């Protein structure tokens, strides 16, 4: 949701945990822990998280409002990007991932739909909703957000449901770079399983 912060008089985005997950105490704890970890990430190429909270049964994250287009929108409208622009955006995404990985956070859903470009072509990585805290075994939210369309960007180990680490994000970045440079995906098929 788009909302106005009355304290600082600015517009923000409010992301709400789906109601079907709100009754699962373990899921809510993981949601809060991972949201707080994402909030700790400060980088010009990562969307800023301002607050995490709960109001009754509603769990929410307040974050920077980005009213621009996604990298996916840009590619669909313009096709393949120049080598210079591909490298510029890829370097920004890689820089954001470096900061997240240093904080032991693996994004796990790097794709053009989760990269927002402003009018100056500065990239911001969004949606740490299925992020994995690398130091916490088994504390990964996998049911948050819509990851079905992400299979084109999954590393082989992620697609097989195996162990994922920082290298999985790097693989996904490579797929995003391929798509930026060519305007198409490296692997495509009729079904997610075939991909």
Tab-separated table of C-alpha atoms in Angstrom:
chain	number	residue	atom	x	y	z
A	1	UNK	CA	0.000	0.000	0.000
A	2	UNK	CA	1.027	3.595	-0.531
A	3	UNK	CA	0.767	5.581	2.692
A	4	UNK	CA	1.868	8.904	4.121
A	5	UNK	CA	4.129	8.964	7.174
A	6	UNK	CA	2.634	11.730	9.332
A	7	UNK	CA	5.741	12.008	11.495
A	8	UNK	CA	8.120	12.808	8.615
A	9	UNK	CA	5.472	13.926	6.089
A	10	UNK	CA	6.607	11.596	3.309
A	11	UNK	CA	5.058	8.844	1.264
A	12	UNK	CA	6.082	5.271	2.047
A	13	UNK	CA	5.158	1.761	0.938
A	14	UNK	CA	3.523	-0.585	3.451
A	15	UNK	CA	3.883	-4.295	2.756
A	16	UNK	CA	1.467	-6.525	4.653
A	17	UNK	CA	1.913	-10.216	5.446
A	18	UNK	CA	-0.882	-12.241	3.849
A	19	UNK	CA	-3.676	-13.108	6.297
A	20	UNK	CA	-3.284	-16.881	5.767
A	21	UNK	CA	0.248	-16.688	7.249
A	22	UNK	CA	-0.642	-14.375	10.167
A	23	UNK	CA	-1.991	-17.224	12.327
A	24	UNK	CA	1.205	-19.291	12.018
A	25	UNK	CA	3.288	-18.165	15.009
A	26	UNK	CA	6.525	-19.642	13.673
A	27	UNK	CA	5.983	-17.983	10.309
A	28	UNK	CA	5.284	-14.590	11.927
A	29	UNK	CA	8.481	-14.866	14.019
A	30	UNK	CA	10.513	-15.645	10.896
A	31	UNK	CA	8.830	-12.804	8.989
A	32	UNK	CA	9.772	-10.316	11.727
A	33	UNK	CA	13.333	-11.599	12.069
A	34	UNK	CA	13.983	-11.458	8.329
A	35	UNK	CA	12.272	-8.061	7.963
A	36	UNK	CA	14.479	-6.691	10.734
A	37	UNK	CA	17.566	-8.134	9.045
A	38	UNK	CA	16.591	-6.488	5.756
A	39	UNK	CA	15.975	-3.226	7.637
A	40	UNK	CA	19.565	-3.348	8.871
A	41	UNK	CA	20.847	-3.198	5.276
A	42	UNK	CA	21.791	0.347	4.331
A	43	UNK	CA	22.965	0.800	0.760
A	44	UNK	CA	22.050	3.175	-2.081
A	45	UNK	CA	21.043	0.185	-4.250
A	46	UNK	CA	18.814	-1.534	-1.663
A	47	UNK	CA	15.299	-0.307	-0.918
A	48	UNK	CA	15.264	1.260	2.565
A	49	UNK	CA	13.151	-0.391	5.251
A	50	UNK	CA	11.922	2.104	7.865
A	51	UNK	CA	9.829	0.067	10.269
A	52	UNK	CA	8.494	-3.392	11.046
A	53	UNK	CA	5.444	-3.874	13.205
A	54	UNK	CA	2.184	-5.497	14.096
A	55	UNK	CA	-1.281	-4.010	14.560
A	56	UNK	CA	-3.641	-6.684	15.839
A	57	UNK	CA	-3.367	-9.580	13.376
A	58	UNK	CA	-1.689	-7.417	10.719
A	59	UNK	CA	2.085	-7.740	10.359
A	60	UNK	CA	3.682	-5.085	8.182
A	61	UNK	CA	6.896	-3.577	6.868
A	62	UNK	CA	7.178	0.136	6.111
A	63	UNK	CA	9.669	0.882	3.358
A	64	UNK	CA	10.836	3.434	0.854
A	65	UNK	CA	8.226	4.102	-1.826
A	66	UNK	CA	9.609	3.560	-5.318
A	67	UNK	CA	7.233	4.979	-7.910
A	68	UNK	CA	9.289	4.068	-10.934
A	69	UNK	CA	9.557	1.082	-13.257
A	70	UNK	CA	11.102	-2.294	-12.731
A	71	UNK	CA	14.060	-3.529	-14.721
A	72	UNK	CA	11.666	-6.094	-16.262
A	73	UNK	CA	9.391	-3.251	-17.477
A	74	UNK	CA	12.400	-1.452	-18.943
A	75	UNK	CA	13.610	-4.549	-20.819
A	76	UNK	CA	10.110	-5.286	-22.145
A	77	UNK	CA	9.733	-1.682	-23.387
A	78	UNK	CA	13.251	-1.231	-24.802
A	79	UNK	CA	14.648	-4.690	-25.550
A	80	UNK	CA	18.348	-5.450	-25.172
A	81	UNK	CA	20.372	-2.822	-23.339
A	82	UNK	CA	23.744	-1.431	-24.340
A	83	UNK	CA	26.828	-3.109	-22.869
A	84	UNK	CA	27.570	0.061	-20.905
A	85	UNK	CA	24.116	0.222	-19.307
A	86	UNK	CA	24.063	-3.538	-18.651
A	87	UNK	CA	27.377	-3.301	-16.806
A	88	UNK	CA	26.341	-0.153	-14.902
A	89	UNK	CA	23.144	-1.757	-13.573
A	90	UNK	CA	24.799	-5.136	-12.940
A	91	UNK	CA	27.529	-3.429	-10.885
A	92	UNK	CA	24.874	-1.699	-8.764
A	93	UNK	CA	23.027	-4.967	-8.139
A	94	UNK	CA	26.309	-6.742	-7.340
A	95	UNK	CA	27.224	-3.984	-4.882
A	96	UNK	CA	23.855	-4.384	-3.131
A	97	UNK	CA	24.309	-8.163	-2.983
A	98	UNK	CA	27.811	-7.767	-1.556
A	99	UNK	CA	26.406	-5.757	1.372
A	100	UNK	CA	23.592	-8.272	1.954
A	101	UNK	CA	25.985	-11.224	1.799
A	102	UNK	CA	28.376	-9.538	4.250
A	103	UNK	CA	25.382	-9.344	6.617
A	104	UNK	CA	24.773	-13.085	5.975
A	105	UNK	CA	21.536	-12.425	4.073
A	106	UNK	CA	20.887	-14.295	0.829
A	107	UNK	CA	18.167	-12.671	-1.292
A	108	UNK	CA	17.053	-15.863	-3.123
A	109	UNK	CA	14.801	-14.071	-5.621
A	110	UNK	CA	17.025	-11.840	-7.740
A	111	UNK	CA	15.107	-11.122	-10.947
A	112	UNK	CA	14.312	-8.019	-13.024
A	113	UNK	CA	10.899	-7.723	-11.336
A	114	UNK	CA	12.706	-7.148	-8.005
A	115	UNK	CA	15.037	-4.457	-9.368
A	116	UNK	CA	13.567	-0.960	-9.606
A	117	UNK	CA	15.154	1.727	-11.791
A	118	UNK	CA	14.736	5.419	-11.093
A	119	UNK	CA	14.760	8.072	-13.824
A	120	UNK	CA	18.589	8.329	-13.533
A	121	UNK	CA	18.915	4.564	-14.135
A	122	UNK	CA	19.955	3.871	-10.558
A	123	UNK	CA	18.943	0.343	-9.545
A	124	UNK	CA	17.390	-0.590	-6.202
A	125	UNK	CA	17.073	-4.220	-5.103
A	126	UNK	CA	13.683	-4.859	-3.507
A	127	UNK	CA	11.712	-7.685	-1.952
A	128	UNK	CA	13.825	-9.482	0.587
A	129	UNK	CA	10.577	-11.343	1.365
A	130	UNK	CA	12.036	-14.827	0.878
A	131	UNK	CA	15.519	-13.908	2.013
A	132	UNK	CA	17.490	-16.514	3.892
A	133	UNK	CA	19.601	-15.682	6.893
A	134	UNK	CA	22.735	-17.680	6.117
A	135	UNK	CA	23.700	-18.204	9.748
A	136	UNK	CA	20.289	-19.620	10.775
A	137	UNK	CA	19.622	-23.146	9.562
A	138	UNK	CA	16.009	-23.803	8.696
A	139	UNK	CA	14.798	-20.224	9.300
A	140	UNK	CA	13.914	-19.409	5.735
A	141	UNK	CA	10.588	-18.015	4.620
A	142	UNK	CA	9.742	-19.755	1.387
A	143	UNK	CA	6.014	-19.057	1.148
A	144	UNK	CA	6.176	-15.258	1.108
A	145	UNK	CA	5.643	-13.497	-2.182
A	146	UNK	CA	5.088	-14.984	-5.603
A	147	UNK	CA	8.123	-16.990	-6.659
A	148	UNK	CA	6.482	-19.074	-9.397
A	149	UNK	CA	7.631	-16.671	-12.112
A	150	UNK	CA	11.129	-16.700	-10.651
A	151	UNK	CA	12.111	-20.166	-11.843
A	152	UNK	CA	13.870	-18.651	-14.854
A	153	UNK	CA	16.322	-17.013	-12.438
A	154	UNK	CA	16.759	-19.856	-9.916
A	155	UNK	CA	20.153	-21.487	-9.630
A	156	UNK	CA	20.078	-25.243	-10.323
A	157	UNK	CA	20.466	-26.047	-6.607
A	158	UNK	CA	17.608	-23.668	-5.712
A	159	UNK	CA	15.346	-25.187	-8.382
A	160	UNK	CA	16.054	-28.672	-7.010
A	161	UNK	CA	15.179	-27.533	-3.477
A	162	UNK	CA	18.766	-28.051	-2.355
A	163	UNK	CA	21.080	-25.926	-0.239
A	164	UNK	CA	21.301	-22.296	-1.370
A	165	UNK	CA	23.967	-19.784	-0.457
A	166	UNK	CA	25.441	-16.541	-1.784
A	167	UNK	CA	26.434	-18.263	-5.035
A	168	UNK	CA	22.721	-18.754	-5.833
A	169	UNK	CA	22.253	-14.953	-5.879
A	170	UNK	CA	25.303	-14.594	-8.149
A	171	UNK	CA	23.846	-17.176	-10.563
A	172	UNK	CA	20.553	-15.245	-10.639
A	173	UNK	CA	22.444	-12.010	-11.291
A	174	UNK	CA	24.112	-13.725	-14.262
A	175	UNK	CA	20.691	-14.614	-15.706
A	176	UNK	CA	19.529	-11.006	-15.183
A	177	UNK	CA	22.667	-9.747	-16.959
A	178	UNK	CA	22.009	-12.113	-19.879
A	179	UNK	CA	18.454	-10.803	-20.140
A	180	UNK	CA	19.628	-7.179	-20.001
A	181	UNK	CA	22.225	-7.801	-22.724
A	182	UNK	CA	20.011	-9.834	-25.073
A	183	UNK	CA	16.432	-8.918	-24.186
A	184	UNK	CA	15.584	-12.621	-23.664
A	185	UNK	CA	15.964	-15.327	-21.058
A	186	UNK	CA	18.727	-17.921	-21.424
A	187	UNK	CA	16.324	-20.808	-20.671
A	188	UNK	CA	12.626	-20.883	-21.468
A	189	UNK	CA	9.968	-23.600	-21.738
A	190	UNK	CA	6.238	-24.177	-21.474
A	191	UNK	CA	6.211	-25.003	-17.772
A	192	UNK	CA	8.215	-24.105	-14.643
A	193	UNK	CA	9.310	-27.754	-14.290
A	194	UNK	CA	10.662	-27.798	-17.856
A	195	UNK	CA	12.627	-24.579	-17.263
